[in-house]
Tab-separated table of N, CA and C and ligand atoms in Angstrom:
chain	number	residue	atom	x	y	z
X	1	UNK	N	67.532	110.289	52.301
X	1	UNK	CA	68.141	108.969	52.102
X	1	UNK	C	67.501	108.286	50.898
X	2	UNK	N	68.327	107.638	50.049
X	2	UNK	CA	67.730	107.005	48.807
X	2	UNK	C	67.070	105.674	49.159
X	3	UNK	N	66.302	105.155	48.217
X	3	UNK	CA	65.531	103.924	48.499
X	3	UNK	C	66.443	102.762	48.876
X	4	UNK	N	67.595	102.644	48.246
X	4	UNK	CA	68.464	101.513	48.560
X	4	UNK	C	69.201	101.706	49.858
X	5	UNK	N	69.437	102.954	50.186
X	5	UNK	CA	70.024	103.253	51.540
X	5	UNK	C	69.027	102.823	52.629
X	6	UNK	N	67.754	103.124	52.358
X	6	UNK	CA	66.708	102.758	53.337
X	6	UNK	C	66.583	101.259	53.462
X	7	UNK	N	66.675	100.528	52.312
X	7	UNK	CA	66.593	99.055	52.378
X	7	UNK	C	67.835	98.554	53.141
X	8	UNK	N	69.010	99.016	52.837
X	8	UNK	CA	70.260	98.563	53.504
X	8	UNK	C	70.195	98.820	54.993
X	9	UNK	N	69.598	99.957	55.370
X	9	UNK	CA	69.518	100.307	56.808
X	9	UNK	C	68.453	99.662	57.574
X	10	UNK	N	67.592	98.890	56.838
X	10	UNK	CA	66.548	98.175	57.507
X	10	UNK	C	65.263	99.007	57.709
X	11	UNK	N	65.264	100.178	57.123
X	11	UNK	CA	64.079	101.048	57.257
X	11	UNK	C	62.864	100.618	56.415
X	12	UNK	N	63.173	99.827	55.364
X	12	UNK	CA	62.105	99.181	54.603
X	12	UNK	C	62.306	97.731	54.763
X	13	UNK	N	61.380	97.044	55.477
X	13	UNK	CA	61.588	95.579	55.758
X	13	UNK	C	61.795	94.785	54.463
X	14	UNK	N	62.917	94.164	54.400
X	14	UNK	CA	63.360	93.414	53.196
X	14	UNK	C	64.057	92.109	53.551
X	15	UNK	N	63.755	91.041	52.910
X	15	UNK	CA	64.439	89.797	53.123
X	15	UNK	C	65.813	89.853	52.420
X	16	UNK	N	66.893	89.693	53.137
X	16	UNK	CA	68.225	89.691	52.541
X	16	UNK	C	68.644	88.232	52.233
X	17	UNK	N	68.969	87.954	50.949
X	17	UNK	CA	69.468	86.683	50.615
X	17	UNK	C	70.924	86.531	51.063
X	18	UNK	N	71.535	87.630	51.244
X	18	UNK	CA	72.954	87.635	51.682
X	18	UNK	C	73.211	88.966	52.336
X	19	UNK	N	73.956	88.938	53.434
X	19	UNK	CA	74.373	90.231	54.035
X	19	UNK	C	75.701	90.049	54.720
X	20	UNK	N	76.470	91.180	54.672
X	20	UNK	CA	77.773	91.196	55.362
X	20	UNK	C	77.885	92.617	55.887
X	21	UNK	N	79.035	92.933	56.463
X	21	UNK	CA	79.249	94.268	56.990
X	21	UNK	C	79.119	95.291	55.905
X	22	UNK	N	79.517	94.990	54.705
X	22	UNK	CA	79.619	95.962	53.581
X	22	UNK	C	78.493	95.898	52.571
X	23	UNK	N	77.895	94.729	52.345
X	23	UNK	CA	76.930	94.545	51.269
X	23	UNK	C	75.704	93.835	51.711
X	24	UNK	N	74.604	94.006	51.017
X	24	UNK	CA	73.392	93.260	51.202
X	24	UNK	C	72.789	92.902	49.815
X	25	UNK	N	72.024	91.786	49.810
X	25	UNK	CA	71.410	91.373	48.547
X	25	UNK	C	69.948	91.037	48.811
X	26	UNK	N	69.127	91.369	47.839
X	26	UNK	CA	67.659	91.173	47.944
X	26	UNK	C	67.059	91.051	46.566
X	27	UNK	N	65.825	90.483	46.497
X	27	UNK	CA	65.202	90.274	45.224
X	27	UNK	C	64.755	91.626	44.616
X	28	UNK	N	64.870	91.690	43.293
X	28	UNK	CA	64.417	92.909	42.516
X	28	UNK	C	62.872	92.942	42.602
X	29	UNK	N	62.341	94.104	42.769
X	29	UNK	CA	60.858	94.304	42.876
X	29	UNK	C	60.161	93.918	41.586
X	30	UNK	N	60.793	94.195	40.428
X	30	UNK	CA	60.229	93.862	39.101
X	30	UNK	C	61.166	92.949	38.383
X	31	UNK	N	61.174	91.641	38.687
X	31	UNK	CA	62.198	90.738	38.145
X	31	UNK	C	62.108	90.600	36.563
X	32	UNK	N	63.236	90.634	36.008
X	32	UNK	CA	63.385	90.469	34.549
X	32	UNK	C	63.767	89.021	34.188
X	33	UNK	N	63.839	88.163	35.187
X	33	UNK	CA	64.208	86.773	34.983
X	33	UNK	C	63.707	85.975	36.176
X	34	UNK	N	63.589	84.646	36.065
X	34	UNK	CA	63.088	83.860	37.215
X	34	UNK	C	63.936	84.165	38.503
X	35	UNK	N	65.202	84.341	38.342
X	35	UNK	CA	66.055	84.796	39.522
X	35	UNK	C	66.590	86.184	39.151
X	36	UNK	N	66.296	87.156	39.929
X	36	UNK	CA	66.820	88.532	39.697
X	36	UNK	C	67.052	89.154	41.060
X	37	UNK	N	68.334	89.206	41.380
X	37	UNK	CA	68.791	89.638	42.694
X	37	UNK	C	69.616	90.898	42.549
X	38	UNK	N	69.459	91.834	43.446
X	38	UNK	CA	70.306	93.071	43.466
X	38	UNK	C	71.293	92.928	44.587
X	39	UNK	N	72.562	93.181	44.330
X	39	UNK	CA	73.592	93.191	45.347
X	39	UNK	C	74.133	94.625	45.466
X	40	UNK	N	74.060	95.192	46.634
X	40	UNK	CA	74.388	96.612	46.762
X	40	UNK	C	75.395	96.828	47.943
X	41	UNK	N	76.183	97.853	47.851
X	41	UNK	CA	76.920	98.280	49.050
X	41	UNK	C	76.037	98.918	50.043
X	42	UNK	N	76.290	98.725	51.314
X	42	UNK	CA	75.454	99.428	52.341
X	42	UNK	C	75.631	100.921	52.222
X	43	UNK	N	76.878	101.362	51.893
X	43	UNK	CA	77.171	102.770	51.802
X	43	UNK	C	76.732	103.294	50.459
X	44	UNK	N	76.304	104.546	50.427
X	44	UNK	CA	75.770	105.140	49.159
X	44	UNK	C	76.917	105.542	48.221
X	45	UNK	N	76.877	105.008	47.048
X	45	UNK	CA	77.692	105.480	45.896
X	45	UNK	C	76.742	105.575	44.758
X	46	UNK	N	76.961	106.597	43.859
X	46	UNK	CA	75.996	106.851	42.806
X	46	UNK	C	75.869	105.683	41.797
X	47	UNK	N	76.977	105.069	41.498
X	47	UNK	CA	76.972	103.913	40.563
X	47	UNK	C	78.219	103.128	40.748
X	48	UNK	N	78.364	102.097	39.933
X	48	UNK	CA	79.527	101.154	40.054
X	48	UNK	C	80.814	101.898	39.733
X	49	UNK	N	80.802	102.843	38.843
X	49	UNK	CA	82.072	103.545	38.498
X	49	UNK	C	82.533	104.333	39.723
X	50	UNK	N	81.625	104.989	40.422
X	50	UNK	CA	82.037	105.746	41.621
X	50	UNK	C	82.527	104.804	42.713
X	51	UNK	N	81.860	103.653	42.803
X	51	UNK	CA	82.305	102.671	43.801
X	51	UNK	C	83.676	102.134	43.463
X	52	UNK	N	83.929	101.905	42.168
X	52	UNK	CA	85.269	101.421	41.714
X	52	UNK	C	86.320	102.433	42.076
X	53	UNK	N	86.012	103.721	41.912
X	53	UNK	CA	87.019	104.731	42.146
X	53	UNK	C	87.350	104.921	43.595
X	54	UNK	N	86.325	104.671	44.509
X	54	UNK	CA	86.475	105.006	45.918
X	54	UNK	C	86.745	103.788	46.780
X	55	UNK	N	86.124	102.641	46.430
X	55	UNK	CA	86.172	101.429	47.291
X	55	UNK	C	86.160	100.185	46.482
X	56	UNK	N	87.297	99.875	45.810
X	56	UNK	CA	87.297	98.704	44.911
X	56	UNK	C	87.150	97.417	45.675
X	57	UNK	N	87.527	97.414	46.942
X	57	UNK	CA	87.355	96.140	47.740
X	57	UNK	C	85.869	95.797	47.845
X	58	UNK	N	85.035	96.835	48.091
X	58	UNK	CA	83.611	96.565	48.200
X	58	UNK	C	83.027	96.163	46.846
X	59	UNK	N	83.515	96.767	45.776
X	59	UNK	CA	83.078	96.385	44.415
X	59	UNK	C	83.353	94.912	44.232
X	60	UNK	N	84.556	94.446	44.640
X	60	UNK	CA	84.938	93.066	44.476
X	60	UNK	C	84.019	92.202	45.347
X	61	UNK	N	83.662	92.687	46.479
X	61	UNK	CA	82.749	91.924	47.338
X	61	UNK	C	81.381	91.734	46.746
X	62	UNK	N	80.929	92.667	45.943
X	62	UNK	CA	79.675	92.498	45.246
X	62	UNK	C	79.706	91.269	44.315
X	63	UNK	N	80.850	91.104	43.646
X	63	UNK	CA	80.995	89.966	42.765
X	63	UNK	C	81.029	88.645	43.569
X	64	UNK	N	81.721	88.670	44.674
X	64	UNK	CA	81.845	87.488	45.497
X	64	UNK	C	80.498	87.118	46.074
X	65	UNK	N	79.702	88.107	46.484
X	65	UNK	CA	78.334	87.813	46.973
X	65	UNK	C	77.499	87.239	45.865
X	66	UNK	N	77.609	87.806	44.649
X	66	UNK	CA	76.849	87.278	43.497
X	66	UNK	C	77.152	85.843	43.218
X	67	UNK	N	78.408	85.491	43.305
X	67	UNK	CA	78.831	84.100	43.072
X	67	UNK	C	78.265	83.175	44.082
X	68	UNK	N	78.286	83.601	45.377
X	68	UNK	CA	77.701	82.819	46.470
X	68	UNK	C	76.206	82.607	46.282
X	69	UNK	N	75.527	83.693	45.902
X	69	UNK	CA	74.091	83.628	45.702
X	69	UNK	C	73.729	82.725	44.523
X	70	UNK	N	74.487	82.891	43.438
X	70	UNK	CA	74.231	82.041	42.250
X	70	UNK	C	74.392	80.530	42.575
X	71	UNK	N	75.381	80.245	43.389
X	71	UNK	CA	75.528	78.837	43.839
X	71	UNK	C	74.343	78.422	44.708
X	72	UNK	N	73.993	79.258	45.627
X	72	UNK	CA	72.894	78.959	46.529
X	72	UNK	C	71.564	78.742	45.724
X	73	UNK	N	71.369	79.509	44.750
X	73	UNK	CA	70.139	79.400	43.879
X	73	UNK	C	70.233	78.260	42.867
X	74	UNK	N	71.427	77.671	42.757
X	74	UNK	CA	71.601	76.577	41.792
X	74	UNK	C	71.655	77.040	40.335
X	75	UNK	N	72.013	78.286	40.071
X	75	UNK	CA	72.061	78.779	38.667
X	75	UNK	C	73.265	78.191	37.992
X	76	UNK	N	72.975	77.605	36.793
X	76	UNK	CA	74.099	77.045	36.060
X	76	UNK	C	74.748	78.060	35.132
X	77	UNK	N	74.034	79.112	34.829
X	77	UNK	CA	74.598	80.212	34.095
X	77	UNK	C	73.843	81.487	34.551
X	78	UNK	N	74.509	82.607	34.452
X	78	UNK	CA	73.853	83.793	34.932
X	78	UNK	C	74.489	85.010	34.282
X	79	UNK	N	73.805	86.136	34.366
X	79	UNK	CA	74.333	87.365	33.826
X	79	UNK	C	74.450	88.392	34.933
X	80	UNK	N	75.530	89.115	34.964
X	80	UNK	CA	75.759	90.194	35.915
X	80	UNK	C	75.782	91.515	35.108
X	81	UNK	N	74.989	92.483	35.595
X	81	UNK	CA	74.853	93.758	34.925
X	81	UNK	C	74.966	94.912	35.913
X	82	UNK	N	75.746	95.950	35.467
X	82	UNK	CA	75.741	97.235	36.183
X	82	UNK	C	75.318	98.267	35.252
X	83	UNK	N	74.070	98.722	35.243
X	83	UNK	CA	73.624	99.823	34.478
X	83	UNK	C	74.236	101.095	35.105
X	84	UNK	N	75.017	101.791	34.326
X	84	UNK	CA	75.811	102.922	34.839
X	84	UNK	C	75.491	104.204	34.062
X	85	UNK	N	74.698	105.050	34.611
X	85	UNK	CA	74.264	106.263	33.961
X	85	UNK	C	72.873	106.029	33.334
X	86	UNK	N	72.102	107.150	33.264
X	86	UNK	CA	70.689	107.048	32.759
X	86	UNK	C	70.611	106.524	31.389
X	87	UNK	N	71.627	106.836	30.489
X	87	UNK	CA	71.552	106.410	29.159
X	87	UNK	C	71.746	104.893	29.014
X	88	UNK	N	72.341	104.325	30.028
X	88	UNK	CA	72.525	102.846	30.046
X	88	UNK	C	71.347	102.109	30.807
X	89	UNK	N	70.365	102.895	31.210
X	89	UNK	CA	69.199	102.292	31.864
X	89	UNK	C	69.209	102.363	33.367
X	90	UNK	N	70.174	103.060	33.951
X	90	UNK	CA	70.179	103.160	35.406
X	90	UNK	C	69.044	104.005	35.885
X	91	UNK	N	68.263	103.505	36.807
X	91	UNK	CA	67.110	104.280	37.303
X	91	UNK	C	67.175	104.547	38.812
X	92	UNK	N	67.987	103.725	39.503
X	92	UNK	CA	68.220	103.918	40.971
X	92	UNK	C	69.673	104.381	41.119
X	93	UNK	N	69.934	105.526	41.646
X	93	UNK	CA	71.339	106.012	41.655
X	93	UNK	C	72.045	105.757	42.938
X	94	UNK	N	71.992	104.444	43.294
X	94	UNK	CA	72.789	103.855	44.355
X	94	UNK	C	73.340	102.592	43.720
X	95	UNK	N	74.671	102.465	43.703
X	95	UNK	CA	75.317	101.382	42.977
X	95	UNK	C	74.671	100.013	43.292
X	96	UNK	N	74.429	99.241	42.257
X	96	UNK	CA	73.895	97.885	42.440
X	96	UNK	C	74.268	96.981	41.331
X	97	UNK	N	74.558	95.735	41.697
X	97	UNK	CA	74.865	94.640	40.744
X	97	UNK	C	73.559	93.891	40.531
X	98	UNK	N	73.170	93.754	39.245
X	98	UNK	CA	72.057	92.839	38.921
X	98	UNK	C	72.580	91.442	38.656
X	99	UNK	N	72.050	90.481	39.365
X	99	UNK	CA	72.331	89.034	39.126
X	99	UNK	C	71.084	88.426	38.546
X	100	UNK	N	71.123	88.010	37.293
X	100	UNK	CA	69.966	87.496	36.549
X	100	UNK	C	70.264	86.033	36.160
X	101	UNK	N	69.267	85.180	36.344
X	101	UNK	CA	69.446	83.786	35.941
X	101	UNK	C	68.128	83.074	35.852
X	102	UNK	N	68.198	81.811	35.434
X	102	UNK	CA	66.974	81.001	35.323
X	102	UNK	C	66.339	81.007	33.945
X	103	UNK	N	66.940	81.679	33.049
X	103	UNK	CA	66.449	81.620	31.631
X	103	UNK	C	67.644	81.905	30.732
X	104	UNK	N	67.425	81.742	29.426
X	104	UNK	CA	68.497	82.020	28.474
X	104	UNK	C	68.472	83.543	28.181
X	105	UNK	N	69.623	84.112	27.849
X	105	UNK	CA	69.757	85.549	27.601
X	105	UNK	C	70.265	85.740	26.176
X	106	UNK	N	69.714	86.764	25.556
X	106	UNK	CA	70.157	87.168	24.219
X	106	UNK	C	71.449	88.002	24.304
X	107	UNK	N	72.202	87.909	23.191
X	107	UNK	CA	73.362	88.831	23.005
X	107	UNK	C	73.417	89.283	21.573
X	108	UNK	N	73.612	90.564	21.237
X	108	UNK	CA	73.885	91.620	22.209
X	108	UNK	C	72.625	91.997	23.028
X	109	UNK	N	72.835	92.607	24.188
X	109	UNK	CA	71.711	93.063	25.042
X	109	UNK	C	70.973	94.214	24.360
X	110	UNK	N	69.787	94.448	24.770
X	110	UNK	CA	68.945	95.524	24.170
X	110	UNK	C	69.379	96.871	24.758
S	201	LIG	P1	68.571	100.107	37.386
S	201	LIG	O1	67.508	100.401	36.369
S	201	LIG	O2	68.919	101.361	38.182
S	201	LIG	O3	69.789	99.394	36.875
S	201	LIG	O4	67.960	99.048	38.396
S	201	LIG	C1	67.135	99.385	39.476
S	201	LIG	C2	66.392	98.178	39.852
S	201	LIG	O5	65.841	98.388	41.117
S	201	LIG	C3	65.215	97.896	38.911
S	201	LIG	O6	65.363	96.557	38.389
S	201	LIG	C4	63.955	97.966	39.854
S	201	LIG	O7	63.012	97.012	39.549
S	201	LIG	C5	64.585	97.812	41.210
S	201	LIG	N1	63.897	98.450	42.279
S	201	LIG	C6	63.506	99.802	42.273
S	201	LIG	N2	62.949	100.114	43.421
S	201	LIG	C7	63.006	98.998	44.240
S	201	LIG	C8	62.574	98.711	45.539
S	201	LIG	O8	62.080	99.497	46.314
S	201	LIG	N3	62.811	97.434	46.000
S	201	LIG	C9	63.357	96.466	45.218
S	201	LIG	N4	63.547	95.223	45.744
S	201	LIG	N5	63.751	96.724	43.976
S	201	LIG	C10	63.635	97.954	43.485
S	202	LIG	ZN1	71.700	105.197	48.609
């Protein structure tokens, strides 16, 4: 079982900022911004592209959860990132949405 499957299943004690039947959200272990939350499907998909192909409703729910969390955290602007594939910086191969906020962000991204 992958690390995010274990978190979603409750095998690694983790505080969920948001949870539903299909998704959970928790703080990133190594935050890149004052607010850095990961929103993941409970079910294992390798990345967002696979999730989009198989279960677009749950992909949509990740965005809805991110919106709810951003409001809860009082973020006036935020960035949503899906690193998809190792060359794009993906290091955990269980689909996850990064919600980043609480500072200004540069564009283009690195
Ligand atoms: P990726 O690089 O795959 O887009 O993002 C993976 C993210 O997961 C990284 O930002 C990393 O800090 C975070 N991460 C990796 N392992 C754990 C963990 O065990 N717990 C939490 N909360 N975050 C993790
Ligand atoms: Zn997994």
